[in-house]
Amino acid sequence: MPSEQAIHDWSINFDGVQTISLWLDGVKVAEHAGMGRSMPALRTATDVTDTIVSGNSIVAARQCIFLATGANGSDVRITQDNVFSGAGAPVGNAGYV
């Protein structure tokens, strides 16, 4: 795993059909294939459903994560102030982030 002091390049790739892969410094470290979906939705039990990625936010029927404008490249910064419930109200509790 990367150390806290090092800078690493992470990426999550979707082939547009049914395979998602996770890369660290140009090396594939995980892959999930065979996701066959009939509509644009990410399904993980009841946690995240009907997911839309648009601009700098990930919006789901149940949750929303706003990607901070200060993030560089593919950085995703999740803090207690940018995780929202489906109604758009901030979670506001660091214990849930």
mmCIF file of C-alpha atoms in Angstrom:
data_model
loop_
_atom_site.group_PDB
_atom_site.id
_atom_site.type_symbol
_atom_site.label_atom_id
_atom_site.label_comp_id
_atom_site.label_asym_id
_atom_site.label_seq_id
_atom_site.Cartn_x
_atom_site.Cartn_y
_atom_site.Cartn_z
ATOM 1 C CA MET A 1 0.000 0.000 0.000
ATOM 2 C CA PRO A 2 1.135 3.579 -0.588
ATOM 3 C CA SER A 3 2.754 5.469 2.249
ATOM 4 C CA GLU A 4 1.209 8.688 3.561
ATOM 5 C CA GLN A 5 4.166 10.781 2.341
ATOM 6 C CA ALA A 6 4.336 9.419 -1.204
ATOM 7 C CA ILE A 7 2.347 10.730 -4.165
ATOM 8 C CA HIS A 8 0.604 7.989 -6.113
ATOM 9 C CA ASP A 9 -1.653 7.861 -9.140
ATOM 10 C CA TRP A 10 -4.970 6.046 -8.550
ATOM 11 C CA SER A 11 -7.581 5.553 -11.231
ATOM 12 C CA ILE A 12 -10.912 3.782 -11.529
ATOM 13 C CA ASN A 13 -11.779 2.740 -15.073
ATOM 14 C CA PHE A 14 -15.068 1.571 -16.555
ATOM 15 C CA ASP A 15 -14.960 -0.048 -19.988
ATOM 16 C CA GLY A 16 -18.422 1.278 -20.826
ATOM 17 C CA VAL A 17 -19.890 -2.195 -20.924
ATOM 18 C CA GLN A 18 -19.564 -4.176 -17.700
ATOM 19 C CA THR A 19 -16.030 -4.114 -16.240
ATOM 20 C CA ILE A 20 -14.610 -1.763 -13.593
ATOM 21 C CA SER A 21 -10.893 -1.855 -12.774
ATOM 22 C CA LEU A 22 -8.801 -0.114 -10.100
ATOM 23 C CA TRP A 23 -5.258 0.955 -10.977
ATOM 24 C CA LEU A 24 -2.412 2.122 -8.691
ATOM 25 C CA ASP A 25 0.610 3.738 -10.361
ATOM 26 C CA GLY A 26 -0.273 2.153 -13.704
ATOM 27 C CA VAL A 27 -0.737 -1.365 -12.284
ATOM 28 C CA LYS A 28 -4.184 -2.965 -12.171
ATOM 29 C CA VAL A 29 -4.829 -3.988 -8.547
ATOM 30 C CA ALA A 30 -8.486 -5.025 -8.770
ATOM 31 C CA GLU A 31 -11.159 -5.737 -11.337
ATOM 32 C CA HIS A 32 -14.881 -6.431 -11.212
ATOM 33 C CA ALA A 33 -16.266 -7.916 -14.421
ATOM 34 C CA GLY A 34 -19.639 -9.155 -15.592
ATOM 35 C CA MET A 35 -21.720 -6.356 -14.119
ATOM 36 C CA GLY A 36 -24.475 -6.648 -16.763
ATOM 37 C CA ARG A 37 -26.843 -3.731 -16.154
ATOM 38 C CA SER A 38 -29.965 -2.709 -17.969
ATOM 39 C CA MET A 39 -29.986 0.882 -16.714
ATOM 40 C CA PRO A 40 -27.454 3.428 -15.388
ATOM 41 C CA ALA A 41 -27.315 2.424 -11.737
ATOM 42 C CA LEU A 42 -24.756 1.246 -9.212
ATOM 43 C CA ARG A 43 -26.288 -1.265 -6.856
ATOM 44 C CA THR A 44 -24.736 -2.285 -3.541
ATOM 45 C CA ALA A 45 -27.501 -3.697 -1.350
ATOM 46 C CA THR A 46 -29.576 -0.636 -0.427
ATOM 47 C CA ASP A 47 -26.653 1.735 0.171
ATOM 48 C CA VAL A 48 -26.278 3.336 -3.264
ATOM 49 C CA THR A 49 -28.856 3.173 -6.062
ATOM 50 C CA ASP A 50 -29.624 4.973 -9.330
ATOM 51 C CA THR A 51 -26.209 6.610 -9.565
ATOM 52 C CA ILE A 52 -25.482 9.550 -11.875
ATOM 53 C CA VAL A 53 -22.005 11.048 -12.317
ATOM 54 C CA SER A 54 -22.176 14.610 -13.593
ATOM 55 C CA GLY A 55 -19.564 17.332 -13.427
ATOM 56 C CA ASN A 56 -17.897 17.190 -10.043
ATOM 57 C CA SER A 57 -20.508 15.241 -8.117
ATOM 58 C CA ILE A 58 -21.787 11.703 -7.739
ATOM 59 C CA VAL A 59 -25.545 11.745 -7.158
ATOM 60 C CA ALA A 60 -27.511 8.710 -6.028
ATOM 61 C CA ALA A 61 -31.098 8.150 -4.956
ATOM 62 C CA ARG A 62 -29.924 7.714 -1.368
ATOM 63 C CA GLN A 63 -26.617 9.594 -1.064
ATOM 64 C CA CYS A 64 -24.554 12.295 -2.757
ATOM 65 C CA ILE A 65 -20.800 12.888 -2.576
ATOM 66 C CA PHE A 66 -19.632 16.296 -3.807
ATOM 67 C CA LEU A 67 -16.097 16.171 -5.188
ATOM 68 C CA ALA A 68 -14.248 19.203 -3.844
ATOM 69 C CA THR A 69 -13.176 21.688 -6.509
ATOM 70 C CA GLY A 70 -9.773 21.847 -4.815
ATOM 71 C CA ALA A 71 -9.082 18.217 -5.693
ATOM 72 C CA ASN A 72 -6.344 17.772 -8.288
ATOM 73 C CA GLY A 73 -6.524 15.314 -11.165
ATOM 74 C CA SER A 74 -8.337 12.206 -10.025
ATOM 75 C CA ASP A 75 -8.256 13.100 -6.292
ATOM 76 C CA VAL A 76 -11.469 12.476 -4.398
ATOM 77 C CA ARG A 77 -11.696 14.279 -1.077
ATOM 78 C CA ILE A 78 -14.451 13.141 1.252
ATOM 79 C CA THR A 79 -14.989 15.209 4.385
ATOM 80 C CA GLN A 80 -17.810 15.654 6.879
ATOM 81 C CA ASP A 81 -19.013 18.643 4.846
ATOM 82 C CA ASN A 82 -19.313 17.083 1.383
ATOM 83 C CA VAL A 83 -21.284 13.895 2.073
ATOM 84 C CA PHE A 84 -25.029 14.414 1.720
ATOM 85 C CA SER A 85 -28.177 12.416 2.283
ATOM 86 C CA GLY A 86 -30.526 11.864 -0.657
ATOM 87 C CA ALA A 87 -32.446 14.979 0.385
ATOM 88 C CA GLY A 88 -29.321 17.117 -0.045
ATOM 89 C CA ALA A 89 -28.822 17.726 3.685
ATOM 90 C CA PRO A 90 -25.165 17.460 4.789
ATOM 91 C CA VAL A 91 -24.385 14.449 6.952
ATOM 92 C CA GLY A 92 -22.281 16.806 9.094
ATOM 93 C CA ASN A 93 -20.956 14.120 11.419
ATOM 94 C CA ALA A 94 -17.353 13.064 10.908
ATOM 95 C CA GLY A 95 -18.184 9.726 12.511
ATOM 96 C CA TYR A 96 -20.212 8.781 9.433
ATOM 97 C CA VAL A 97 -17.596 9.780 6.846
#
